[in-house]
Coordinates of C-alpha atoms in Angstrom, one line a residue:
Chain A
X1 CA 26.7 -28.9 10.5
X2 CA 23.8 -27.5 8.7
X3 CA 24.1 -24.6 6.4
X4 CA 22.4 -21.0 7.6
X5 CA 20.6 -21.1 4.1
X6 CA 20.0 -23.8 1.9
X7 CA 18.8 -23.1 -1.7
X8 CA 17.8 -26.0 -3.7
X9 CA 17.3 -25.8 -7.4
X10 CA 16.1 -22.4 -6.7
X11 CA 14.3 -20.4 -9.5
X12 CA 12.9 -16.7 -9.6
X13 CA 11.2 -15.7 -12.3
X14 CA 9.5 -12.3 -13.0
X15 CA 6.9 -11.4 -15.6
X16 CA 8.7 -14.1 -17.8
X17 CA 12.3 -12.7 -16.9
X18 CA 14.8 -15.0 -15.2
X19 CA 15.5 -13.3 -11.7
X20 CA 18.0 -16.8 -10.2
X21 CA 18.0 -19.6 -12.4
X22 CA 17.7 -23.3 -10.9
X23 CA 20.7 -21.6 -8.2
X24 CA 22.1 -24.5 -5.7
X25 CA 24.3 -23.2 -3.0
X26 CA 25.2 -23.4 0.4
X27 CA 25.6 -20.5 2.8
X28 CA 27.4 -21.6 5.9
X29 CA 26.4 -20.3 9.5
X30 CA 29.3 -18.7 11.4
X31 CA 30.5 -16.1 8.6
X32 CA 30.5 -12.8 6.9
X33 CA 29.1 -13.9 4.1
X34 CA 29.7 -11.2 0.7
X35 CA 27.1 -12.2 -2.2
X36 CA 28.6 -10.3 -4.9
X37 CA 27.0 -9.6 -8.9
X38 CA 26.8 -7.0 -11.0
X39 CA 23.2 -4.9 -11.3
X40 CA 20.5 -7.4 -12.2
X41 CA 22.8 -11.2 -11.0
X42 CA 19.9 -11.7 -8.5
X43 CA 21.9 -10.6 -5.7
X44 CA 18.9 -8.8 -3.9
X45 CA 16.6 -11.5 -5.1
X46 CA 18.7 -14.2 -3.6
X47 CA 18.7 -11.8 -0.2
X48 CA 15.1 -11.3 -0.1
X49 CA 14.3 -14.9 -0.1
X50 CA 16.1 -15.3 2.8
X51 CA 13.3 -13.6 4.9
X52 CA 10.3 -14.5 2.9
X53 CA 9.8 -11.2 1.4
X54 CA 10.1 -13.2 -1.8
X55 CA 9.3 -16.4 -2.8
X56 CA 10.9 -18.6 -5.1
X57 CA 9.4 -19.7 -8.6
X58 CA 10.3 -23.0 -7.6
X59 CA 12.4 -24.7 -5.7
X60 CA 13.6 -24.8 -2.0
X61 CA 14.7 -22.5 0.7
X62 CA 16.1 -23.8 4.0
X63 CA 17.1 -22.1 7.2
X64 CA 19.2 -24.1 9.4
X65 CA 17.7 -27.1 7.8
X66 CA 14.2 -25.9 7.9
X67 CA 12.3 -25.2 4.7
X68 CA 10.9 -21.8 4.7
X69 CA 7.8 -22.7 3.9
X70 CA 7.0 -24.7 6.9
X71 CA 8.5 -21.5 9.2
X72 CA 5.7 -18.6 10.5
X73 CA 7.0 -16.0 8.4
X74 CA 6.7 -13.2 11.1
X75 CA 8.9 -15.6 13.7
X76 CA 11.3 -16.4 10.6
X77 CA 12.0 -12.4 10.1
X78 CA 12.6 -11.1 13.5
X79 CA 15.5 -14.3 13.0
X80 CA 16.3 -13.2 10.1
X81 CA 16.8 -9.0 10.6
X82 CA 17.7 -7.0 7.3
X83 CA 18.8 -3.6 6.4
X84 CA 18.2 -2.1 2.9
X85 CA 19.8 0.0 0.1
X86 CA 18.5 3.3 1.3
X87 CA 17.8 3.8 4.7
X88 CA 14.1 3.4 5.6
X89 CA 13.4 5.8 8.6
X90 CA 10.1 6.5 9.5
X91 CA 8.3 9.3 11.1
X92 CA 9.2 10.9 14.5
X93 CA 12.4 10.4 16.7
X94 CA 15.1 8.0 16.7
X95 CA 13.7 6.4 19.9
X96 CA 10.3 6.4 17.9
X97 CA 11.5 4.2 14.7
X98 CA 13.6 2.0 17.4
X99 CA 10.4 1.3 19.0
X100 CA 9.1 0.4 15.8
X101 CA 11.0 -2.8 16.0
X102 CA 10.3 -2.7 20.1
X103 CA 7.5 -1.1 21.4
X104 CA 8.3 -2.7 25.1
X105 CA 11.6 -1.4 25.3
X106 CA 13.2 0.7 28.1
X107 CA 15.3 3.4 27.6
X108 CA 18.0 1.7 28.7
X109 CA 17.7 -1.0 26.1
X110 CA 17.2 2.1 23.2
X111 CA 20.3 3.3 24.6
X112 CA 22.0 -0.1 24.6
X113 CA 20.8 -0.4 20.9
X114 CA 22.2 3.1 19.6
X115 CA 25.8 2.0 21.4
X116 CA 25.8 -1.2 19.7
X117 CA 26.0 1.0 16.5
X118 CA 28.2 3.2 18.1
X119 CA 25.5 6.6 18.3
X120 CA 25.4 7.8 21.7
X121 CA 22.5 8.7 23.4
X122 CA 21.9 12.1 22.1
X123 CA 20.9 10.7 18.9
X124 CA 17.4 9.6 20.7
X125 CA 15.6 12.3 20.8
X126 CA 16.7 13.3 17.3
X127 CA 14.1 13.4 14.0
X128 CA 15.5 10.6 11.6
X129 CA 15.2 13.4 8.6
X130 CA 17.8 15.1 10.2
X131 CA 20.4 12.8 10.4
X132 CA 22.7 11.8 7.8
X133 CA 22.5 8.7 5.5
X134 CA 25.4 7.2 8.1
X135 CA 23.7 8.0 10.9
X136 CA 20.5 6.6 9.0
X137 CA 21.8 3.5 8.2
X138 CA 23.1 2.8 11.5
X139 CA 20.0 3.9 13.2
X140 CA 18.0 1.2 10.9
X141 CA 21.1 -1.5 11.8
X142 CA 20.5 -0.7 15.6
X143 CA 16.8 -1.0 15.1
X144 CA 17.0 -4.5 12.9
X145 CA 19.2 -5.6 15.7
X146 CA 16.5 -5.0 18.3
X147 CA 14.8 -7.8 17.5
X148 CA 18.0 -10.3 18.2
X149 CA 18.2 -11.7 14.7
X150 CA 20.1 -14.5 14.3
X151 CA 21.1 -13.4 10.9
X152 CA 21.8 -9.9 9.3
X153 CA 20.7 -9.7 6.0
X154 CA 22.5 -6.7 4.3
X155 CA 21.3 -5.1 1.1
X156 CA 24.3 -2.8 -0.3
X157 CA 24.2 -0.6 2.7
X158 CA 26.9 1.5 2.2
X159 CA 26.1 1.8 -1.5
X160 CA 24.7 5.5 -0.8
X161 CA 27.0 6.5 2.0
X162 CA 30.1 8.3 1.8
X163 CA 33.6 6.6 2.1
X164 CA 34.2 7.7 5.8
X165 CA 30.9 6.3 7.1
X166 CA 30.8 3.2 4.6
X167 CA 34.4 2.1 6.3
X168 CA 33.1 2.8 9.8
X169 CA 29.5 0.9 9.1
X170 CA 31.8 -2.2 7.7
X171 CA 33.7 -2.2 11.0
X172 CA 30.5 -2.1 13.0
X173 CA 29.1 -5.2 11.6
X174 CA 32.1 -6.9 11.1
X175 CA 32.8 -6.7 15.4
X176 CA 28.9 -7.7 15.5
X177 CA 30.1 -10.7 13.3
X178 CA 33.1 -11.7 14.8
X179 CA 31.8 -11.3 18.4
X180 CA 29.7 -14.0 17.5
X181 CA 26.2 -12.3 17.5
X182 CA 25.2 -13.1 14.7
X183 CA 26.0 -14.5 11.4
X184 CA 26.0 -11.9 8.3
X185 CA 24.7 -11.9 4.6
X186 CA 26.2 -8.8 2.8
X187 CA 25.2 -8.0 -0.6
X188 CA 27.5 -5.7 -2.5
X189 CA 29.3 -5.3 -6.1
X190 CA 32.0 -3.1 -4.5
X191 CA 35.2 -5.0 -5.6
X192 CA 37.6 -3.4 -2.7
X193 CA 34.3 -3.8 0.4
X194 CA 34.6 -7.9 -0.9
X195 CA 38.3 -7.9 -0.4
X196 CA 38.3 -6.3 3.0
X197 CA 35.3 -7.9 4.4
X198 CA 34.5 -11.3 3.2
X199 CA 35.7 -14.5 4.5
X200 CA 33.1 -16.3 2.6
X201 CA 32.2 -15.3 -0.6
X202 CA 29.3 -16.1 -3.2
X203 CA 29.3 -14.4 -7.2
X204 CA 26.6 -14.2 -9.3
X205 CA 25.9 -13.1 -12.7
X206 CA 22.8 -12.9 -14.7
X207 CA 21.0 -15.0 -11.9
X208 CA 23.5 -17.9 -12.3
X209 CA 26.0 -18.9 -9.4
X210 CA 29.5 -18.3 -10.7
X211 CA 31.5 -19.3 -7.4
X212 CA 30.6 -20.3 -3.6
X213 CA 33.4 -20.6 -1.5
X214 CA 36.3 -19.2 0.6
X215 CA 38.0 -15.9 -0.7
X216 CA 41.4 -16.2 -1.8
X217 CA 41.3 -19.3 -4.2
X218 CA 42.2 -19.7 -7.7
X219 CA 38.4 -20.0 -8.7
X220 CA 37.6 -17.5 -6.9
X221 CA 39.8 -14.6 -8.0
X222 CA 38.7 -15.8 -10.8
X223 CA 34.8 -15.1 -10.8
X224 CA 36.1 -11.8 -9.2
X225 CA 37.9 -11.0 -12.5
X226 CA 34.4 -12.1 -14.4
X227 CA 32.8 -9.5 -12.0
X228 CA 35.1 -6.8 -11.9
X229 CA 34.9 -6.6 -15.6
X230 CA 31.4 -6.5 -15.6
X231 CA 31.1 -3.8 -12.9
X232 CA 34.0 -1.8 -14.8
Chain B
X1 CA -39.9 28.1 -15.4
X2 CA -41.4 29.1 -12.2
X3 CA -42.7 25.2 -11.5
X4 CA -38.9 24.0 -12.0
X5 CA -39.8 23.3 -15.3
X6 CA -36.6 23.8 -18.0
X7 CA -37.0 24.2 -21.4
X8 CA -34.3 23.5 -24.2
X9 CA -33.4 26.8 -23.9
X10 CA -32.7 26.8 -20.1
X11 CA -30.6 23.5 -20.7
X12 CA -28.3 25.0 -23.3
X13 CA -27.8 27.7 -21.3
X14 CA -26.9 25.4 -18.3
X15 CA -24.5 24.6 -20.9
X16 CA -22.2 27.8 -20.5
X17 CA -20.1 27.0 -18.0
X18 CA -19.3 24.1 -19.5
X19 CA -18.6 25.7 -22.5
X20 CA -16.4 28.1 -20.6
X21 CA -14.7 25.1 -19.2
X22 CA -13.7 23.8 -22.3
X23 CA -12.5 27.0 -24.2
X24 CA -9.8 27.5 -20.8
X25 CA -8.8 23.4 -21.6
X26 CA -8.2 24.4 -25.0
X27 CA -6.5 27.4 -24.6
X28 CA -4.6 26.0 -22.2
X29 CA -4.2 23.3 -23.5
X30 CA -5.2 20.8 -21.0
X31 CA -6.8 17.8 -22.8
X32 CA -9.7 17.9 -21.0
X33 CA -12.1 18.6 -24.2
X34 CA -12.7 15.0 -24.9
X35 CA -13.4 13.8 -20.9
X36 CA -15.9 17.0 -20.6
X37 CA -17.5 16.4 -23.6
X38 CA -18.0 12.8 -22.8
X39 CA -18.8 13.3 -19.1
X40 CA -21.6 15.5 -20.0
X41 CA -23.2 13.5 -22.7
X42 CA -23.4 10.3 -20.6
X43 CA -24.6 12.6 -17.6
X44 CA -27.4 13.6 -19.5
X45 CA -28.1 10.2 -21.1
X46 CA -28.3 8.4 -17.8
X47 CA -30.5 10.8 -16.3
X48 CA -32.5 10.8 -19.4
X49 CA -32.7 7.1 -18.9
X50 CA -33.5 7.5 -15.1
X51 CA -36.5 10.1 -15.4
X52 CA -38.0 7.1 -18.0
X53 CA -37.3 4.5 -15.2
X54 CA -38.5 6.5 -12.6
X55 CA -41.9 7.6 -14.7
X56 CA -42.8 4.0 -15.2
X57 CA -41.8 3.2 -11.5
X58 CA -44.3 5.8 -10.4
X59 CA -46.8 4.6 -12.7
X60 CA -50.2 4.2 -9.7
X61 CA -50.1 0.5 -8.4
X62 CA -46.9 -0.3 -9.2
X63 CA -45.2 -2.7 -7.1
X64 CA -42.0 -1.1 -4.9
X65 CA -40.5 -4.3 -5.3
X66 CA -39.3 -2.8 -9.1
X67 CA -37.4 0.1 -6.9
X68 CA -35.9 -2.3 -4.3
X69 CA -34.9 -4.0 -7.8
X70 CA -33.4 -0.8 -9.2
X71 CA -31.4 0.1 -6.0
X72 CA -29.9 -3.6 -6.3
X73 CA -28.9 -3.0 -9.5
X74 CA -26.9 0.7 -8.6
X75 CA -25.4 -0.8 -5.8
X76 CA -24.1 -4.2 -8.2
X77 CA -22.7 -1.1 -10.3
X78 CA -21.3 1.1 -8.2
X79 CA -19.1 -2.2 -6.8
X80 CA -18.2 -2.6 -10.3
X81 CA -16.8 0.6 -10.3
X82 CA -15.0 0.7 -7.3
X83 CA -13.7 -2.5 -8.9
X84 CA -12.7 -0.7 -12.1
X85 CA -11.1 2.1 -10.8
X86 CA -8.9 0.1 -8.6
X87 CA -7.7 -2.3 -10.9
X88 CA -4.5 -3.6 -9.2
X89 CA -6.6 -4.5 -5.7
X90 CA -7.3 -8.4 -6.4
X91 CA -10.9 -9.7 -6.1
X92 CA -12.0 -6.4 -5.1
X93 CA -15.8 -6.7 -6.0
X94 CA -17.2 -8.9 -3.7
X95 CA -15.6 -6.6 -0.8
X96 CA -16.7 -3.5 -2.3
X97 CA -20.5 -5.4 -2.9
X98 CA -20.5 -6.6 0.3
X99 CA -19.8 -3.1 1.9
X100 CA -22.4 -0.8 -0.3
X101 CA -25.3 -3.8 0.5
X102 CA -24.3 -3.7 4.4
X103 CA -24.8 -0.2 4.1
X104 CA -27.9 0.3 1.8
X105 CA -29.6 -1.9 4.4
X106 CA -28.5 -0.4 7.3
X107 CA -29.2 3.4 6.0
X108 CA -32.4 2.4 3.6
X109 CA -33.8 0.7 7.1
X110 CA -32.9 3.9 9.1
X111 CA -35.3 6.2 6.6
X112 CA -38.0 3.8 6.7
X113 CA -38.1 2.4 9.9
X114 CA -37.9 5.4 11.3
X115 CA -40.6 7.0 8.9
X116 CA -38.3 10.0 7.7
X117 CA -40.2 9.0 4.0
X118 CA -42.8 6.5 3.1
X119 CA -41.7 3.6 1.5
X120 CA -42.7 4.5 -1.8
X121 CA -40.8 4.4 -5.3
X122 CA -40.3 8.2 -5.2
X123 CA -38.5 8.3 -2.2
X124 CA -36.8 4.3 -2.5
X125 CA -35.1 5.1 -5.7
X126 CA -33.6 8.4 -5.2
X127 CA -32.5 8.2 -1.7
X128 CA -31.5 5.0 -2.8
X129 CA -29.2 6.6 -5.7
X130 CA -27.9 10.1 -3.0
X131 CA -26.6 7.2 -0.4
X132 CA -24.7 5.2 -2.9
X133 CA -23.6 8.4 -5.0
X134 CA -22.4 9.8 -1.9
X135 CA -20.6 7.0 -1.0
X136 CA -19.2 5.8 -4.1
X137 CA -16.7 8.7 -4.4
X138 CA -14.9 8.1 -0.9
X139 CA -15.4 4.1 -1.7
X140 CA -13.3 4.7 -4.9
X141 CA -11.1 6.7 -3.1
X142 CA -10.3 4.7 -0.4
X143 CA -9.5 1.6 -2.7
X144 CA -7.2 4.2 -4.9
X145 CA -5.2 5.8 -2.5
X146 CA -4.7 2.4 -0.8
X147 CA -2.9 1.1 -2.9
X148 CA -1.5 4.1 -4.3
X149 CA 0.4 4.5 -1.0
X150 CA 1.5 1.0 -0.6
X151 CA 3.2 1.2 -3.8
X152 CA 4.4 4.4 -3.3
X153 CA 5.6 3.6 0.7
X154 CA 6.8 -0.1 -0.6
X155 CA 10.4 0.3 1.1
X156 CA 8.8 1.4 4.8
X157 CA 5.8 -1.1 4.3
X158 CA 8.4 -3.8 3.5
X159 CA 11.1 -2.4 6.3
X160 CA 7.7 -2.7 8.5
X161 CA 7.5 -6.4 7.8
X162 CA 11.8 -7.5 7.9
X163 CA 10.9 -6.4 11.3
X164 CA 8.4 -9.2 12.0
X165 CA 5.5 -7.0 11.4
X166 CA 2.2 -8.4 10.0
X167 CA 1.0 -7.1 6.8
X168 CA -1.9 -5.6 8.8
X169 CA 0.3 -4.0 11.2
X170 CA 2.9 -3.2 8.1
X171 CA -0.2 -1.7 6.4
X172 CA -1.6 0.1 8.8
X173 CA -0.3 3.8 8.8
X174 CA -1.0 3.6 4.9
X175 CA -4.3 2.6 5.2
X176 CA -5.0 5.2 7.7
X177 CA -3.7 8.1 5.3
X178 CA -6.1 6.5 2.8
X179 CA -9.2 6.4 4.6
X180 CA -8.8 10.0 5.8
X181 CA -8.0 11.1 2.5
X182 CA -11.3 9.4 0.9
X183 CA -13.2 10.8 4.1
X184 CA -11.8 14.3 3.8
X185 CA -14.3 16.0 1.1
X186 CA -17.6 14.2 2.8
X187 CA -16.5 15.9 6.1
X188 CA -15.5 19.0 4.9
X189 CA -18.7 18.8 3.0
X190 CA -20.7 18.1 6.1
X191 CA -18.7 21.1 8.0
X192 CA -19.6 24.0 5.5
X193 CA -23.8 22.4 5.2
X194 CA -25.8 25.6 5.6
X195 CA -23.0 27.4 5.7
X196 CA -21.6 27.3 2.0
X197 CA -23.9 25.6 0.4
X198 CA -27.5 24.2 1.2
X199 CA -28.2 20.2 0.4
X200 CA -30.3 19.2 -1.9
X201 CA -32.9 17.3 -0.5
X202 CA -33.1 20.4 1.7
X203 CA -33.4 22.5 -0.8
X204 CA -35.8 20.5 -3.0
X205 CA -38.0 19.8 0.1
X206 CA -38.2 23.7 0.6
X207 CA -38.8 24.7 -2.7
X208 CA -41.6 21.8 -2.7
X209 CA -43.3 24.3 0.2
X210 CA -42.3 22.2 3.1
X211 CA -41.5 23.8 6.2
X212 CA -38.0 24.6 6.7
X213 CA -37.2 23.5 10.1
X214 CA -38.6 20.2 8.7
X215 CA -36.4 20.3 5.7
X216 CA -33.5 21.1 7.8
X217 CA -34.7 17.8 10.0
X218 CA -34.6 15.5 7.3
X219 CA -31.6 16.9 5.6
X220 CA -29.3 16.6 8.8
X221 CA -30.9 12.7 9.2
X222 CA -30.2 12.2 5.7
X223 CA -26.7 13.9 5.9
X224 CA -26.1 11.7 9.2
X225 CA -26.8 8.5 6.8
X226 CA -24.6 9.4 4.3
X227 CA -21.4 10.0 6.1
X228 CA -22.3 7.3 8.4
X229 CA -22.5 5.2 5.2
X230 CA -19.4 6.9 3.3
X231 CA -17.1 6.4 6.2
X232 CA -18.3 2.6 6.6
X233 CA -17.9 1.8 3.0
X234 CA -14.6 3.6 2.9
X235 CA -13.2 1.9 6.1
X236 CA -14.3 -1.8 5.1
X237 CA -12.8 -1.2 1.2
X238 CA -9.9 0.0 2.4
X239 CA -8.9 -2.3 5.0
X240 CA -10.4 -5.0 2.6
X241 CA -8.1 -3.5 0.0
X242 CA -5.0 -3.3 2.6
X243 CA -5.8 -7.7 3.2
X244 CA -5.8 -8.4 -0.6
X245 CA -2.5 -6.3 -1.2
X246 CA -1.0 -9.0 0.6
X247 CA -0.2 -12.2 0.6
X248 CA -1.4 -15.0 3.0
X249 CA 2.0 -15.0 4.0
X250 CA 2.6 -11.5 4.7
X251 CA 4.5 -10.5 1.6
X252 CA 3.6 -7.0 -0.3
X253 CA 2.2 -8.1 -3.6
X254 CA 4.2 -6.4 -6.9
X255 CA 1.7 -3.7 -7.3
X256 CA 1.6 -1.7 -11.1
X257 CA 0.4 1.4 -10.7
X258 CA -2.8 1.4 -13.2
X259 CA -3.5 5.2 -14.8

């Protein structure tokens, strides 16, 4: 079975700075994937080249086989949804930044979108500055899953949320995951988040790949050791 | 002084205000001295240099092709400024030249073809310089607050296109914000005409002794001309600006904001 991504002697460089270095891995389709680093391993870059908002230096990207280069870019991202750091809302209602990502759809299918992410219907009409970075976050999950990606990528986004509402986003997309919608790339350097959520796991530090693999194994406590130093 | 004639004297006195300028910077402290100083020297330079250009332009028998030759050559400079002052927009000149020419034409064509002046070096050359210095300001604007916005909106422009958006559709709001925001003082401009202020070729057709009804004819055609012109030049840099921000492939380029 092919792997969801490929990378391929990967390189990202930036203004003379190593972002990845030659990075070879494997992320297999049908997982919660955690990519795991301290600030500055490349854990974000790695992410964004999943979509195409980055390119590598050098090197290949594949997606189910395919290398992203050969993909439309627009057809590989509504795949290939993603969710950032801070929620992004823009201007207007909820219904208004959903349709953002659907301009066709019907209220029923807004609705059907805000109860995937468990927010009832209510939270339609409401302006996304009111709402808080929970609700936020969950409002831009709802809206990335409009499009029917294939793939979540996640960027840290719990990282600004409060305990309460990071455990209940966790839960959210780990039923999304497990229900088989769709397979999941979460980026975090939360030590206890990778020991609840993963069941795949990659670490990386200063741009190199310390471990790919299953959780649990003596190699990878290990490179979870490395990290939790690192993060302190 | 009656003939519009100004003597040293007049000009120093012209002076005060500026001097007045400068004594608030420096009490204030607002580091202005040196960009005031400058500003004004190099106005009067340049114009120095113009009234020369112009005298041996209007020199009898002198071909208008010289004119058409100067208004080339402010139109190849104002796209090097618009170039200049929005350093982090890629190739930016031949969009920015290829705007102010489109629209030098069409306005230049609209005064002539229509007879609103003769075609002669006194009216080619400074129409010539009031379209392009009109426009250059809401050109340089539009190219500035372009890509001020998409690097100050990067996570929504980028959250725009996770969602499969082009960069054009990604860029769009942004660009919008720009092109009203370069627009804003030409329309507001146009809006208080005769009411705060009175134009200049107005003005300088009046105190010439031509009617005023007349005057007020040519300065709304001419006023017409220069928005028309402003808001073209300002739409086509900044959408031209919004395409070069991004990739073929619909990424947001790393944009440094330049001071």
């Amino acid at each position: 079975m092919k792997d969801l991504f490929a990378f391929e002697n990967v390189n990202v460089t930036i203004d003379d700075t190593k972002v990845l270095g030659d990075v070879t891995l494997g992320i297999p389709s049908g997982h919660l994937t955690l990519v795991a680093g301290a600030s500055g391993s490349g854990k974000t870059s790695l992410l964004r080249l999943c979509n195409r908002l980055d390119v590598p230096t050098a090197g290949t990207v594949r997606f189910r086989g395919a290398d992203l280069d050969d993909l439309d870019p627009l057809a590989l991202r509504r795949r290939v949804g993603m969710v950032f750091q801070q929620p992004v809302l823009f201007g207007g209602t909820v219904a208004d930044n959903l349709r953002v990502a659907a301009p066709e759809a019907t209220q029923d299918q807004l609705t059907a979108a805000l109860a995937g992410v468990e927010l009832g219907t209510e939270f339609l009409e409401r302006i996304g500055d009111d709402l808080s970075g929970g609700e936020a976050q969950r409002v831009c999950l709802a809206r990335a899953l409009l499009c029917r990606p294939e793939v979540l990528l996640m960027d840290e986004p719990t990282a600004a949320l409060h305990p309460a509402a990071r455990r209940a986003l966790e839960t959210t997309v780990q039923a999304l995951q497990s229900d088989g919608k769709v397979d999941v790339i979460w980026v975090t350097h939360d030590m206890d988040q990778i020991s609840r959520m993963a069941d795949h796991l990659v670490v990386l530090a200063e741009g190199d790949v310390l471990y790919a693999g299953p959780p649990g194994s003596a190699e990878a406590e290990a490179a979870l050791a490395t990290l939790a130093e690192e993060v302190g | 002084m009656g003939q519009g004639d100004v003597d040293a004297l007049g000009l120093v006195t012209s002076l005060l205000l500026i001097g007045v300028a400068l004594a608030v910077s420096l009490g204030q402290q607002l580091r202005l001295e040196k960009q005031l100083i400058w500003a004004t020297l190099r106005a009067f330079a340049q114009l120095i240099v113009m009234g020369i250009v112009l005298a041996w332009l209007l020199e009898p028998g002198r071909s208008v092709l010289y004119s058409w030759v100067w208004v080339v050559g402010m139109v190849v400079f104002a796209a090097w400024t618009v170039r200049n002052r929005a350093p982090e927009v890629p190739a930016l000149f031949p969009i920015a030249l290829a705007a102010l020419t489109a629209s030098m034409v069409v306005t230049m064509g609209v005064i002539f073809g229509l007879g609103i002046f003769p075609m002669e070096a006194r009216a080619i050359v400074p129409l010539g310089g009031m379209m392009i210095g009109n426009s250059l300001g809401s050109t340089v604007l539009a190219a500035r607050r372009t890509a001020d916005e998409l690097t100050d909106k990067r996570p929504e422009v980028e959250a725009r296109l996770a969602l499969g958006h082009s960069s054009t559709q990604a860029g769009r709001p942004y660009v919008r914000e720009a092109i009203k925001t370069a627009l804003t003082p030409r329309i507001e401009s146009a809006k208080a005409a005769g009411l705060v202020f009175l134009p200049g070729a107005m003005t300088g057709l009046i105190l010439a002794g031509v009617d005023p009804i007349d005057a007020v004819l040519v300065q709304a055609a001419i006023m017409y001309l220069i928005l028309g012109t402003a808001a073209t030049t300002s739409v086509v840099i900044g959408l031209g600006s919004l395409s070069r921000l991004f990739t073929t492939d619909h990424r947001l380029r790393r944009l440094v904001r330049k001071s």
